[in-house]
GROMACS .gro file of C-alpha atoms in nm:
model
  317
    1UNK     CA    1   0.000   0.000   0.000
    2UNK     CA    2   0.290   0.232   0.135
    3UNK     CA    3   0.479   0.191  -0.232
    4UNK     CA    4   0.179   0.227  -0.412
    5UNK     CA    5   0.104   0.551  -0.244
    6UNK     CA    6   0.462   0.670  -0.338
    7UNK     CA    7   0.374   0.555  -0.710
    8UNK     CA    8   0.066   0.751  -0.703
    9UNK     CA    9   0.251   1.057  -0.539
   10UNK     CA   10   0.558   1.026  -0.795
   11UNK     CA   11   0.299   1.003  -1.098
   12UNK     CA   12   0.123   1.345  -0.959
   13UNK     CA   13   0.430   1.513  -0.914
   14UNK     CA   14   0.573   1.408  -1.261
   15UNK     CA   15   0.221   1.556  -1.439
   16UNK     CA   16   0.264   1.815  -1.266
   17UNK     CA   17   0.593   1.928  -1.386
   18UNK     CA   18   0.517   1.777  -1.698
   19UNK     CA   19   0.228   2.084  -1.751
   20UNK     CA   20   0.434   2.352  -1.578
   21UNK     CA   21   0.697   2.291  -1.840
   22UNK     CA   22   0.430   2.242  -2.104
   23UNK     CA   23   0.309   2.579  -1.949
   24UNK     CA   24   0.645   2.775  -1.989
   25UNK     CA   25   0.729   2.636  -2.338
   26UNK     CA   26   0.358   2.758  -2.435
   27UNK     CA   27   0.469   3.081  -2.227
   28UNK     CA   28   0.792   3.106  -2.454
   29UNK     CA   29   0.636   3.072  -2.815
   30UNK     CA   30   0.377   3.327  -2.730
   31UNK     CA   31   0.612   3.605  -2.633
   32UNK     CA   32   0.822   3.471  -2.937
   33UNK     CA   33   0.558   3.506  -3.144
   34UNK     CA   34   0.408   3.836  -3.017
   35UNK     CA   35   0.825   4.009  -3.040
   36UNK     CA   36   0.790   3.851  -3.398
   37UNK     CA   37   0.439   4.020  -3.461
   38UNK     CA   38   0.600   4.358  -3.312
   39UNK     CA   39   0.894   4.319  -3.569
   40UNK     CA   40   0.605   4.279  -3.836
   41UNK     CA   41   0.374   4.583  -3.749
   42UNK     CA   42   0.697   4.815  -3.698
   43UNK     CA   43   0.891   4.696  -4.014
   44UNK     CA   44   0.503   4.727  -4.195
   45UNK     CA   45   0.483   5.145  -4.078
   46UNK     CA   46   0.853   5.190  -4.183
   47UNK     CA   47   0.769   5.066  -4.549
   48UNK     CA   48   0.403   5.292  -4.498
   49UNK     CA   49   0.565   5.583  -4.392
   50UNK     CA   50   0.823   5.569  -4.653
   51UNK     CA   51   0.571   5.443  -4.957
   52UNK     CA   52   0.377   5.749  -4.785
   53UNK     CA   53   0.660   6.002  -4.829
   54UNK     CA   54   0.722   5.924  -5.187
   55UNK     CA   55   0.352   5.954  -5.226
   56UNK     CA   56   0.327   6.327  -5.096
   57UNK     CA   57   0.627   6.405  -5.286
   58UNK     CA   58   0.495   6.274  -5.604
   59UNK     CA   59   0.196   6.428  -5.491
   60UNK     CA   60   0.365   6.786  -5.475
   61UNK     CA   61   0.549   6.757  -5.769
   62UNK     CA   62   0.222   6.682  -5.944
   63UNK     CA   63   0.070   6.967  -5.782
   64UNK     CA   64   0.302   7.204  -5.864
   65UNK     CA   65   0.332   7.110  -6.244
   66UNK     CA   66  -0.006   7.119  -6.232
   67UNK     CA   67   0.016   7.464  -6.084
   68UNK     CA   68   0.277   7.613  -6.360
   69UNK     CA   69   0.077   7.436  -6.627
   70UNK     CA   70  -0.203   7.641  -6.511
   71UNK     CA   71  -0.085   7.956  -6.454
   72UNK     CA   72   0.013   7.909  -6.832
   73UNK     CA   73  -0.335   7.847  -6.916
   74UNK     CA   74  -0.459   8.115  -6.737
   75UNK     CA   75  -0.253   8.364  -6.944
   76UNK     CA   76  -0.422   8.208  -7.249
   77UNK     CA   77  -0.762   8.230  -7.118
   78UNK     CA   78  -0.994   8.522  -7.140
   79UNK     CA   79  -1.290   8.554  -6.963
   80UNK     CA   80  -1.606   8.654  -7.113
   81UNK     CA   81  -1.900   8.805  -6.905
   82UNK     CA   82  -2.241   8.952  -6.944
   83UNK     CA   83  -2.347   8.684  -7.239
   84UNK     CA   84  -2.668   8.629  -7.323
   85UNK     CA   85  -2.846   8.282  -7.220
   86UNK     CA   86  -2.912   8.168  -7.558
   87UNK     CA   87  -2.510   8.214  -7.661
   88UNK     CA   88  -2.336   7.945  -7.800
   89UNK     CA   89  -1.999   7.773  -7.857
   90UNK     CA   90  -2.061   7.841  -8.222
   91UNK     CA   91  -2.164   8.257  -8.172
   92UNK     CA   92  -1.851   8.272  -7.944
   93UNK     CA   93  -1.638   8.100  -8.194
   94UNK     CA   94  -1.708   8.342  -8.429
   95UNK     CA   95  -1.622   8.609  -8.229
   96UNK     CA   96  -1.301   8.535  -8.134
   97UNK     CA   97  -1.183   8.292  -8.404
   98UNK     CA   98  -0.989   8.581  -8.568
   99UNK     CA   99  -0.759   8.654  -8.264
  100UNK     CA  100  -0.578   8.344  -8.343
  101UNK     CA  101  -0.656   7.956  -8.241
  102UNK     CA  102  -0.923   7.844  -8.006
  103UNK     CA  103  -0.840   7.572  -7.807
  104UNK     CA  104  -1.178   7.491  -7.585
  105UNK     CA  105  -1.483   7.706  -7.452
  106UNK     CA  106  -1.623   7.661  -7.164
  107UNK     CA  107  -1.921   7.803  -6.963
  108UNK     CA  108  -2.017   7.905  -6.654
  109UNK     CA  109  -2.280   8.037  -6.371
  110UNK     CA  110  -2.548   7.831  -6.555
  111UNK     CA  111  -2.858   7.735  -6.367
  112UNK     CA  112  -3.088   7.484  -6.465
  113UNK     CA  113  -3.426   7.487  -6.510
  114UNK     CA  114  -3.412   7.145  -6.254
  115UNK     CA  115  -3.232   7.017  -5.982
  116UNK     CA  116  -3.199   6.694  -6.097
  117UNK     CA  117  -3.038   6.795  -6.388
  118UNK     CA  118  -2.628   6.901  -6.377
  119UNK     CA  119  -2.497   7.218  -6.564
  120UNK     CA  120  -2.338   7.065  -6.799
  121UNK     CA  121  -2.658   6.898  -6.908
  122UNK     CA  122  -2.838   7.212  -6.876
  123UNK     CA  123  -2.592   7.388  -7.095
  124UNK     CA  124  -2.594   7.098  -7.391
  125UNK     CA  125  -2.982   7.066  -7.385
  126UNK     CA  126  -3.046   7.465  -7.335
  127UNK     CA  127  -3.261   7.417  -7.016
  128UNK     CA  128  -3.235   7.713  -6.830
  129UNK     CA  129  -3.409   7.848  -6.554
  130UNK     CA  130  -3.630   8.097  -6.655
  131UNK     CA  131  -3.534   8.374  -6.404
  132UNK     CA  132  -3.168   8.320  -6.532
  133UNK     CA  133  -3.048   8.618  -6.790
  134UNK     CA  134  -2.701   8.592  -6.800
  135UNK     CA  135  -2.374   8.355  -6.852
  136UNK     CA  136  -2.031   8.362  -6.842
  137UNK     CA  137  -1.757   8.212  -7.035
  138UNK     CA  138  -1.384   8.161  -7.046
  139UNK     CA  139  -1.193   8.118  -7.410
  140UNK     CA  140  -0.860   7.955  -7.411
  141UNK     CA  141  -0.620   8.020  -7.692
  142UNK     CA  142  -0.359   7.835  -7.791
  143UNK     CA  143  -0.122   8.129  -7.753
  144UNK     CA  144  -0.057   8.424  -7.467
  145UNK     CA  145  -0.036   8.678  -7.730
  146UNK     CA  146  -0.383   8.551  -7.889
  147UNK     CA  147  -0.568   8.623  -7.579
  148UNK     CA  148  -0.406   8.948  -7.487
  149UNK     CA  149  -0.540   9.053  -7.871
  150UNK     CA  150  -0.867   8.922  -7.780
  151UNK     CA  151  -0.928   9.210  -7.479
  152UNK     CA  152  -1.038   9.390  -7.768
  153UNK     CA  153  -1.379   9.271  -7.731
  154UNK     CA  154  -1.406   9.434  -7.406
  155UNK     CA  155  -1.818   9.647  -7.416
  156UNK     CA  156  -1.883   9.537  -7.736
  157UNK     CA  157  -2.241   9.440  -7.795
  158UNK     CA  158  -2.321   9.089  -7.911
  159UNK     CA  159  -2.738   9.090  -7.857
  160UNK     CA  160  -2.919   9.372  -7.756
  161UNK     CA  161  -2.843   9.495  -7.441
  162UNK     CA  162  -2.556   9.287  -7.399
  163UNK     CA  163  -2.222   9.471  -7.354
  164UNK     CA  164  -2.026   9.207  -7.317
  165UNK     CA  165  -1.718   9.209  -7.019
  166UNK     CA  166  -1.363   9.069  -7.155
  167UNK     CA  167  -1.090   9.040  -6.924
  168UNK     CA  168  -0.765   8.802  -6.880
  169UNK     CA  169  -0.874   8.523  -6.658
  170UNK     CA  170  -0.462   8.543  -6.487
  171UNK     CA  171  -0.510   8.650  -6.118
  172UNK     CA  172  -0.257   8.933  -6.210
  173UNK     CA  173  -0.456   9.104  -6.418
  174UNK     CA  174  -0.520   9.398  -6.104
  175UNK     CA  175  -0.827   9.572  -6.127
  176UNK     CA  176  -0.750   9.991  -6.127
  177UNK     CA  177  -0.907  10.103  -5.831
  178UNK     CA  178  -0.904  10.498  -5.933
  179UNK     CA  179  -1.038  10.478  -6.227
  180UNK     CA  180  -1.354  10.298  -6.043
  181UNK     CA  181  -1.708  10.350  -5.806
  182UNK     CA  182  -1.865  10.150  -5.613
  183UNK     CA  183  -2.217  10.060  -5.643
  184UNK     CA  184  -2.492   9.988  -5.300
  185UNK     CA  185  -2.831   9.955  -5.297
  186UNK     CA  186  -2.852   9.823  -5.658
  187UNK     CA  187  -3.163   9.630  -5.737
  188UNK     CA  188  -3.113   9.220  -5.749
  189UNK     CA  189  -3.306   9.207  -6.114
  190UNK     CA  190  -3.124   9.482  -6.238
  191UNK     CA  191  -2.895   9.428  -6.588
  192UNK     CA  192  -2.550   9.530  -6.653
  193UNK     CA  193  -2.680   9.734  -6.952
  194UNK     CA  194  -2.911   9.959  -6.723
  195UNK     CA  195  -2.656  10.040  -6.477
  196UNK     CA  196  -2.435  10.109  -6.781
  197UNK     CA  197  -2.726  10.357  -6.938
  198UNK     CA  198  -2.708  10.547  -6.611
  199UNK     CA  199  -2.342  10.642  -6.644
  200UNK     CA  200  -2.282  10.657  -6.979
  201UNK     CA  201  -2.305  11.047  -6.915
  202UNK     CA  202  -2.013  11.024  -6.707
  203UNK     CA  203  -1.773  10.909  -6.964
  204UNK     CA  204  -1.609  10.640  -7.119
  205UNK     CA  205  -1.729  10.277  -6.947
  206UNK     CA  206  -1.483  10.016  -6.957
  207UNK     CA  207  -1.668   9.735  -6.810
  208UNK     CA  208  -1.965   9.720  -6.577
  209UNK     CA  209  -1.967   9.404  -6.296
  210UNK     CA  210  -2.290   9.317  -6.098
  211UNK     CA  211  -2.170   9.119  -5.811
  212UNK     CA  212  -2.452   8.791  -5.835
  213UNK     CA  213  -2.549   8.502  -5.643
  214UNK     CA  214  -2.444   8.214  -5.778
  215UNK     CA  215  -2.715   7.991  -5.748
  216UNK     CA  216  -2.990   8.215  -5.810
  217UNK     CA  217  -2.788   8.455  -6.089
  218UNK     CA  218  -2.953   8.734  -5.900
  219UNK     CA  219  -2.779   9.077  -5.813
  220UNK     CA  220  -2.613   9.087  -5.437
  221UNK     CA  221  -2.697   9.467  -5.415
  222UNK     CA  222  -2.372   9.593  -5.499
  223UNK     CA  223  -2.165   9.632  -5.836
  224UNK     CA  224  -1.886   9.834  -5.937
  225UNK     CA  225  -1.791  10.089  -6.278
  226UNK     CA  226  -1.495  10.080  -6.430
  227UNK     CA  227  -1.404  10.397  -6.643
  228UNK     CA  228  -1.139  10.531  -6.889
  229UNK     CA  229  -0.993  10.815  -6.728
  230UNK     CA  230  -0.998  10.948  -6.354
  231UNK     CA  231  -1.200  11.246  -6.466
  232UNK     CA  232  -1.557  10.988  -6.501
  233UNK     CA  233  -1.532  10.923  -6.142
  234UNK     CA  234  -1.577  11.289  -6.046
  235UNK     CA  235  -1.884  11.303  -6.254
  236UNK     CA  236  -2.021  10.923  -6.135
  237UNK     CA  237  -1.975  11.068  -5.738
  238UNK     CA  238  -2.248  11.350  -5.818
  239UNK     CA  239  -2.476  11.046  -5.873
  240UNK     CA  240  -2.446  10.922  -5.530
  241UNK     CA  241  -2.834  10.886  -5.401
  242UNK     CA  242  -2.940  10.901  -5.750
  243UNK     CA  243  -3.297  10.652  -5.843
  244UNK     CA  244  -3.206  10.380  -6.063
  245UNK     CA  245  -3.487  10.108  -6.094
  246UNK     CA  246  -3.692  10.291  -5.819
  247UNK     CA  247  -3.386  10.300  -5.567
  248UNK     CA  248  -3.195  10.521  -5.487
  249UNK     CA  249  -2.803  10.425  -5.509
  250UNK     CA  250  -2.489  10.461  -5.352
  251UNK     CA  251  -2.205  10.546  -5.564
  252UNK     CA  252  -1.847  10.587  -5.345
  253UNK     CA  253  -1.485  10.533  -5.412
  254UNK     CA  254  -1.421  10.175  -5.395
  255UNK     CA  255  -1.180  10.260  -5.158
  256UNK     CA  256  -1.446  10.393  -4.917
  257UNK     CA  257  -1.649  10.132  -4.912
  258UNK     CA  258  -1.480   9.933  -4.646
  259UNK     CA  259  -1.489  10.222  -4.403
  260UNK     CA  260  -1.846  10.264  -4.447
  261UNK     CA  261  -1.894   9.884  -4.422
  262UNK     CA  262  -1.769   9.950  -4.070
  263UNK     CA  263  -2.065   9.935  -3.817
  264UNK     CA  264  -2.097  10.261  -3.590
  265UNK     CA  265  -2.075  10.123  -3.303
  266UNK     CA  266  -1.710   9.971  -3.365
  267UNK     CA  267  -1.603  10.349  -3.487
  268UNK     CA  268  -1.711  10.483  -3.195
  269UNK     CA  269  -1.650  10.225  -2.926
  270UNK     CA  270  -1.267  10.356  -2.815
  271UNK     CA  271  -1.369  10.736  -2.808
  272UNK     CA  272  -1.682  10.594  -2.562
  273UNK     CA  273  -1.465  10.413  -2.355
  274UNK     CA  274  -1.215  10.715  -2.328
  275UNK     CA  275  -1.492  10.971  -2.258
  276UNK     CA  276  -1.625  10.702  -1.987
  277UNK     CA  277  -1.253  10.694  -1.783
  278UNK     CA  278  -1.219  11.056  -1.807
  279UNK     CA  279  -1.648  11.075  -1.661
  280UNK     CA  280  -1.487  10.869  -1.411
  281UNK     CA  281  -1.139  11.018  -1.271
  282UNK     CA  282  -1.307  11.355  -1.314
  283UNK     CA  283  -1.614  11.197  -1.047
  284UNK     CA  284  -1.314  11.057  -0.821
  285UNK     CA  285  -1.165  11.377  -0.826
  286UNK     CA  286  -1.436  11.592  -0.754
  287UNK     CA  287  -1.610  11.344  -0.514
  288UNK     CA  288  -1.514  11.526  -0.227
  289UNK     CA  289  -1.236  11.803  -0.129
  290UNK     CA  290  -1.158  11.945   0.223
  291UNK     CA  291  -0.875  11.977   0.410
  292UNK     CA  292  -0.665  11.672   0.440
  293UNK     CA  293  -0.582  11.587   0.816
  294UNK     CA  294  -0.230  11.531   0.910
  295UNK     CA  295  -0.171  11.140   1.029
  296UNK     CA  296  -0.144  11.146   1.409
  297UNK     CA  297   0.232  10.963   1.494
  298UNK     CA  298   0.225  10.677   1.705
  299UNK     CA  299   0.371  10.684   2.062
  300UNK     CA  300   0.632  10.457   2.050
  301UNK     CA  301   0.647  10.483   2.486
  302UNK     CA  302   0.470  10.184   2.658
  303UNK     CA  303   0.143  10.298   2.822
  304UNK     CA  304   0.165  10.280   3.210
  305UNK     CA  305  -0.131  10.063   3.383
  306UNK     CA  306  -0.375  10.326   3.611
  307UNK     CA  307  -0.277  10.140   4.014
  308UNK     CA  308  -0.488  10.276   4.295
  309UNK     CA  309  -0.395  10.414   4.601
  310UNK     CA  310  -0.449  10.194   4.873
  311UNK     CA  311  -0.566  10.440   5.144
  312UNK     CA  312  -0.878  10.477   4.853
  313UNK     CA  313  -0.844  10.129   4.822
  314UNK     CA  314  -0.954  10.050   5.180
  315UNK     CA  315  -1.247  10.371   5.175
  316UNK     CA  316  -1.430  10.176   4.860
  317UNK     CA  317  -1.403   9.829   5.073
   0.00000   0.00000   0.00000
């Protein structure tokens, strides 16, 4: 019985360490396995960051090809505004064909009659909303010089009513801010034609923009003139709260608008807040006045306690 106990005792022990060591080899190819699943994930981000960097910088140089090839374009384009709705690749073809070779036309600020239907649908099929007027366009050449020839163009009329707007589509082409007015309180149906009517008196018109929504193709309000010479803008001022379309307008130098975009409040907010500190001292000052009392100077001597006599002592007893 005795050595069959130690058998059984022996055989528990031996399973025992037989699964602890089981245990700690199983322990072993798990951590080996998770360091090589580390070694994995990090050397997988080194190749993603690095796939990633030539990415961006492919990416960049793209971009910036991109960019030079279309500043080029832009110096061959020419943008077209104040076109009728019923123009067409074939009217504008004509019209600039003899400036030199067209290479594409395309148009813009369309709105379709639906708004299921896409713009460029709109424009193939002619299905235009009916409150829309007016579209714009821009013509690219094939060379600079083509398009700088084509400026030309610039007020003349292709329907009736329709001074047309011609201007390089580069963003250098700066727009002469002394030669021009700004326009407030415009009417949101109003055309560029009427606006033009009213200051053809001035002088010389080089172009006439009605800022519009682009959505709706209705007039923001505002609008600017462009003229030939300084002395037009003299003239336009003297317009200023003139009636055009049953409203009255504001004409100002386009530098003055964004001072009188400024709200009143704002202007005056500083001079307020100055007037309010000086309200103040002045009311701290004048608050009260009277003699001002010298400070009394402490006794630096320690005060000597009041003893009775004891003679007076004895009478109170």
């Amino acid at each position: 019985k005795a050595k069959k106990a130690r058998k059984k005792e022996r055989s528990e022990a031996e399973k025992k360490l037989s699964e602890r060591e089981n245990a700690l080899e199983q322990a072993d190819e798990e951590e080996d396995q998770k360091l090589f699943q580390n070694k994995a994930k990090q050397k997988k981000k080194a190749s993603q960051t690095i796939t990633k960097s030539i990415v961006n910088s492919a990416t960049a140089k793209q971009q910036k090809r991109k960019w030079v090839a279309d500043e080029g374009a832009d110096r061959r384009t020419v943008f077209v505004g104040n076109l009728p709705v019923s123009c067409t690749v074939k009217v504008l073809k004509s019209l600039f064909m003899k400036y030199g070779r067209i290479q594409s036309i395309r148009f813009r600020s369309l709105i379709p009659a639906d708004d299921t239907v896409s713009k460029k649908v709109a424009a193939i099929k002619h299905k235009m909303h009916p409150n829309a007027k007016f579209i714009n366009a821009y013509v690219v050449f094939k060379e600079e010089s083509d398009a700088q020839k084509a400026l030309e163009e610039n007020g003349t009329e292709i329907a009736s009513g329709f001074h047309i707007r011609v201007d390089t589509a580069c963003k250098t082409s700066s727009h002469d801010n002394k030669r021009s007015v700004f326009l407030g309180n415009l009417s949101y149906d109003i055309r560029d034609d009427a606006v033009r009517e009213h200051f053809r008196v001035c002088g010389d018109i080089v172009g006439v923009r009605v800022v519009r929504d682009r959505r709706t193709g209705l007039g923001k309000g505002f609008g600017y003139v462009l003229f030939e010479n300084t002395d037009a803008v003299h003239l336009a001022l003297k317009l200023n709260n003139s009636v055009l379309m049953g409203r009255k307008i504001r004409v100002q130098h386009v530098g003055d608008k964004t001072k009188a975009q400024k709200s009143p409040d704002q202007s005056r907010a500083p001079k307020d807040k100055a007037d309010k500190k000086k309200k103040e001292k002045s009311c701290s000052d004048d608050s009260f006045i009277g003699e001002k009392a010298n400070p009394l100077k402490k006794n630096t001597k320690p005060k000597r306690l009041k003893t009775t006599p004891r003679s007076k002592a004895g009478k109170n007893k």
